[in-house]
mmCIF file of C-alpha atoms in Angstrom:
data_model
loop_
_atom_site.group_PDB
_atom_site.id
_atom_site.type_symbol
_atom_site.label_atom_id
_atom_site.label_comp_id
_atom_site.label_asym_id
_atom_site.label_seq_id
_atom_site.Cartn_x
_atom_site.Cartn_y
_atom_site.Cartn_z
ATOM 1 C CA MET A 111 -4.103 19.451 -1.306
ATOM 2 C CA ALA A 112 -1.948 17.179 -3.519
ATOM 3 C CA LYS A 113 -3.545 13.812 -5.179
ATOM 4 C CA MET A 114 -3.407 10.533 -2.733
ATOM 5 C CA ASP A 115 -2.603 7.252 -4.139
ATOM 6 C CA GLU A 116 -4.839 4.571 -3.231
ATOM 7 C CA ALA A 117 -3.184 3.480 -0.062
ATOM 8 C CA THR A 118 -2.991 6.992 1.255
ATOM 9 C CA ARG A 119 -6.599 7.570 0.779
ATOM 10 C CA LYS A 120 -7.438 4.023 2.637
ATOM 11 C CA ARG A 121 -5.359 4.933 5.347
ATOM 12 C CA VAL A 122 -6.644 8.581 5.597
ATOM 13 C CA ARG A 123 -10.443 7.276 5.497
ATOM 14 C CA ALA A 124 -9.557 4.506 8.092
ATOM 15 C CA GLY A 125 -8.269 7.073 10.177
ATOM 16 C CA ARG A 126 -11.320 9.711 9.929
ATOM 17 C CA LEU A 127 -13.249 6.578 10.732
ATOM 18 C CA MET A 128 -11.186 6.078 13.945
ATOM 19 C CA LEU A 129 -11.175 9.706 14.966
ATOM 20 C CA ALA A 130 -15.079 9.499 14.692
ATOM 21 C CA GLY A 131 -15.180 6.912 17.078
ATOM 22 C CA LYS A 132 -15.254 3.621 15.181
ATOM 23 C CA THR A 133 -12.753 0.692 16.350
ATOM 24 C CA PRO A 134 -9.623 -0.248 14.370
ATOM 25 C CA ALA A 135 -11.518 -3.810 13.225
ATOM 26 C CA GLU A 136 -14.284 -1.779 12.097
ATOM 27 C CA ALA A 137 -12.464 0.793 10.361
ATOM 28 C CA ALA A 138 -10.559 -2.206 8.668
ATOM 29 C CA LYS A 139 -13.661 -3.636 7.248
ATOM 30 C CA ALA A 140 -15.024 -0.355 5.944
ATOM 31 C CA VAL A 141 -11.743 0.380 3.856
ATOM 32 C CA GLY A 142 -10.995 -3.488 3.339
ATOM 33 C CA VAL A 143 -7.852 -4.100 4.787
ATOM 34 C CA ALA A 144 -6.554 -6.555 7.300
ATOM 35 C CA ARG A 145 -7.878 -5.809 11.205
ATOM 36 C CA GLN A 146 -3.852 -5.783 12.201
ATOM 37 C CA THR A 147 -3.271 -2.975 9.518
ATOM 38 C CA ALA A 148 -5.557 -0.593 11.177
ATOM 39 C CA TYR A 149 -4.464 -1.282 14.474
ATOM 40 C CA THR A 150 -1.176 -0.250 12.915
ATOM 41 C CA TRP A 151 -2.415 2.880 11.375
ATOM 42 C CA LYS A 152 -4.277 3.434 15.244
ATOM 43 C CA ALA A 153 -0.802 3.923 16.795
ATOM 44 C CA ARG A 154 0.602 6.273 14.001
ATOM 45 C CA LEU A 155 -2.860 8.291 14.467
ATOM 46 C CA ASP A 156 -2.574 8.641 18.223
ATOM 47 C CA GLU A 157 1.044 9.284 17.593
ATOM 48 C CA GLY A 158 0.712 12.130 14.755
ATOM 49 C CA GLY A 159 -3.021 12.495 13.697
ATOM 50 C CA ILE A 160 -4.022 12.527 10.078
ATOM 51 C CA GLU A 161 -0.902 13.641 9.065
ATOM 52 C CA ALA A 162 1.097 11.058 10.571
ATOM 53 C CA LEU A 163 -1.220 8.485 8.066
ATOM 54 C CA ARG A 164 -0.612 10.481 5.234
ATOM 55 C CA ALA A 165 3.208 10.874 5.313
ATOM 56 C CA MET A 166 3.800 6.858 6.053
ATOM 57 C CA ALA A 167 6.551 5.873 4.274
ATOM 58 C CA THR A 168 5.854 2.491 2.181
ATOM 59 C CA GLY A 169 8.342 -0.323 1.352
ATOM 60 C CA ARG A 170 11.791 -0.690 1.723
ATOM 61 C CA PRO A 171 14.443 2.403 1.331
ATOM 62 C CA ALA A 172 15.720 2.567 -1.992
ATOM 63 C CA GLN A 173 19.168 1.425 -2.340
ATOM 64 C CA LEU A 174 19.961 3.982 -5.337
ATOM 65 C CA GLU A 175 19.410 7.631 -4.468
ATOM 66 C CA ALA A 176 17.741 9.917 -7.293
ATOM 67 C CA SER A 177 21.560 11.307 -8.599
ATOM 68 C CA GLN A 178 22.792 7.692 -8.898
ATOM 69 C CA LEU A 179 19.724 6.861 -10.883
ATOM 70 C CA GLU A 180 20.668 9.777 -13.412
ATOM 71 C CA GLY A 181 24.328 8.699 -13.314
ATOM 72 C CA LEU A 182 23.063 4.942 -14.264
ATOM 73 C CA ARG A 183 20.828 6.296 -17.097
ATOM 74 C CA ALA A 184 23.957 8.648 -18.236
ATOM 75 C CA ALA A 185 26.345 5.417 -18.171
ATOM 76 C CA LEU A 186 23.635 3.177 -20.054
ATOM 77 C CA LEU A 187 23.475 6.036 -22.609
ATOM 78 C CA GLN A 188 27.111 5.821 -23.087
ATOM 79 C CA GLY A 189 26.899 2.264 -24.460
ATOM 80 C CA PRO A 190 28.544 -1.027 -23.415
ATOM 81 C CA LEU A 191 31.795 -0.523 -24.789
ATOM 82 C CA VAL A 192 32.386 2.132 -22.667
ATOM 83 C CA HIS A 193 32.066 0.420 -19.661
ATOM 84 C CA GLY A 194 34.168 -2.718 -21.097
ATOM 85 C CA PHE A 195 31.480 -4.872 -22.077
ATOM 86 C CA GLY A 196 32.493 -6.591 -25.949
ATOM 87 C CA THR A 197 29.158 -5.642 -27.820
ATOM 88 C CA GLU A 198 26.889 -2.960 -28.183
ATOM 89 C CA LEU A 199 24.177 -4.704 -26.558
ATOM 90 C CA TRP A 200 22.846 -4.174 -23.017
ATOM 91 C CA THR A 201 21.616 -6.983 -21.209
ATOM 92 C CA LEU A 202 20.083 -7.566 -17.827
ATOM 93 C CA LYS A 203 23.044 -9.065 -16.740
ATOM 94 C CA ARG A 204 25.493 -6.546 -17.792
ATOM 95 C CA VAL A 205 23.377 -3.357 -16.378
ATOM 96 C CA ARG A 206 23.315 -5.291 -12.867
ATOM 97 C CA THR A 207 27.517 -5.765 -13.348
ATOM 98 C CA LEU A 208 27.480 -2.097 -13.935
ATOM 99 C CA ILE A 209 25.306 -0.888 -11.335
ATOM 100 C CA ALA A 210 27.519 -3.111 -8.844
ATOM 101 C CA ARG A 211 30.662 -1.866 -10.323
ATOM 102 C CA LEU A 212 29.459 2.111 -10.261
ATOM 103 C CA TYR A 213 27.411 1.880 -7.012
ATOM 104 C CA GLY A 214 28.493 -1.303 -4.976
ATOM 105 C CA VAL A 215 25.111 -2.569 -4.998
ATOM 106 C CA THR A 216 23.717 -5.910 -6.417
ATOM 107 C CA PHE A 217 20.228 -6.357 -7.716
ATOM 108 C CA SER A 218 17.795 -9.122 -8.735
ATOM 109 C CA GLU A 219 17.709 -9.244 -12.510
ATOM 110 C CA VAL A 220 13.960 -8.700 -12.177
ATOM 111 C CA HIS A 221 15.004 -5.383 -10.223
ATOM 112 C CA VAL A 222 17.332 -4.271 -12.705
ATOM 113 C CA TRP A 223 14.117 -4.778 -15.316
ATOM 114 C CA ARG A 224 12.152 -2.395 -13.160
ATOM 115 C CA LEU A 225 14.515 -0.009 -12.776
ATOM 116 C CA LEU A 226 15.276 0.368 -16.476
ATOM 117 C CA GLY A 227 11.341 0.553 -16.669
ATOM 118 C CA ALA A 228 11.472 3.514 -14.428
ATOM 119 C CA LEU A 229 14.230 5.243 -16.197
ATOM 120 C CA GLY A 230 12.578 5.285 -19.407
ATOM 121 C CA PHE A 231 14.281 2.428 -21.055
ATOM 122 C CA SER A 232 12.423 -0.627 -22.744
ATOM 123 C CA SER A 233 13.325 -4.141 -23.958
ATOM 124 C CA GLN A 234 14.651 -3.684 -27.846
ATOM 125 C CA LYS A 235 14.987 -6.696 -30.046
ATOM 126 C CA PRO A 236 18.262 -6.462 -31.641
ATOM 127 C CA GLU A 237 18.411 -6.316 -35.618
ATOM 128 C CA ARG A 238 20.051 -9.634 -36.974
ATOM 129 C CA ARG A 239 21.815 -9.071 -40.150
ATOM 130 C CA ALA A 240 25.277 -11.096 -40.858
ATOM 131 C CA ILE A 241 28.282 -9.240 -41.429
ATOM 132 C CA GLU A 242 28.691 -10.824 -44.370
ATOM 133 C CA ARG A 243 25.390 -10.237 -45.893
ATOM 134 C CA ASN A 244 25.426 -9.222 -49.412
ATOM 135 C CA GLU A 245 22.425 -6.670 -49.757
ATOM 136 C CA GLU A 246 22.141 -6.806 -53.886
ATOM 137 C CA ALA A 247 22.338 -10.653 -53.801
ATOM 138 C CA VAL A 248 19.461 -10.522 -51.398
ATOM 139 C CA ARG A 249 17.581 -7.809 -53.785
ATOM 140 C CA THR A 250 18.114 -9.981 -56.943
ATOM 141 C CA TRP A 251 16.479 -13.236 -54.735
ATOM 142 C CA LYS A 252 13.684 -10.914 -53.693
ATOM 143 C CA ARG A 253 13.057 -9.667 -57.084
ATOM 144 C CA LYS A 254 13.388 -12.965 -58.983
ATOM 145 C CA THR A 255 13.676 -16.058 -57.359
ATOM 146 C CA TRP A 256 11.083 -15.650 -54.382
ATOM 147 C CA PRO A 257 8.177 -15.075 -56.917
ATOM 148 C CA ALA A 258 9.362 -17.646 -59.358
ATOM 149 C CA LEU A 259 8.962 -19.891 -56.219
ATOM 150 C CA LYS A 260 5.616 -18.805 -55.242
ATOM 151 C CA LYS A 261 4.222 -19.793 -58.531
ATOM 152 C CA SER A 262 5.732 -23.164 -58.663
ATOM 153 C CA VAL A 263 3.915 -23.956 -55.083
ATOM 154 C CA PRO A 264 0.460 -24.922 -55.454
ATOM 155 C CA ALA A 265 -2.158 -23.073 -53.454
ATOM 156 C CA SER A 266 -3.592 -25.564 -50.495
ATOM 157 C CA ASP A 267 -7.164 -25.364 -49.442
ATOM 158 C CA GLY A 268 -5.847 -24.632 -45.905
#
């Protein structure tokens, strides 16, 4: 038997209690759900037995299919420039725009964040360095100027 999540375990346990003669209210109390929830489960139980409780769909249906999510992953890996954005940086707004362009579906930025997490992407802070930065001057400053500055500042007793 496949592993059941917590919600499924509660539904099945309540269903078994009701099959054993408990009222929906008693089953609800035993598994820690609202009474109305147990009455909904009872109707499902009466229609299709315990299996109907195991197979209960939860939540709103997904607006993107698995193949579309894989397509989104591939598009993100191509980079923002390929999709007409000005820099090599993905933002939630840009990903949201890309999803709307590719699939005609609009999500909130919070949901885009969740989708990215589900696809295995995480937030990354871009390395901020000036294009004009002179690496040799930075090394010299770190090697000579910084140690001299540290010596000239008196230690404080905090």
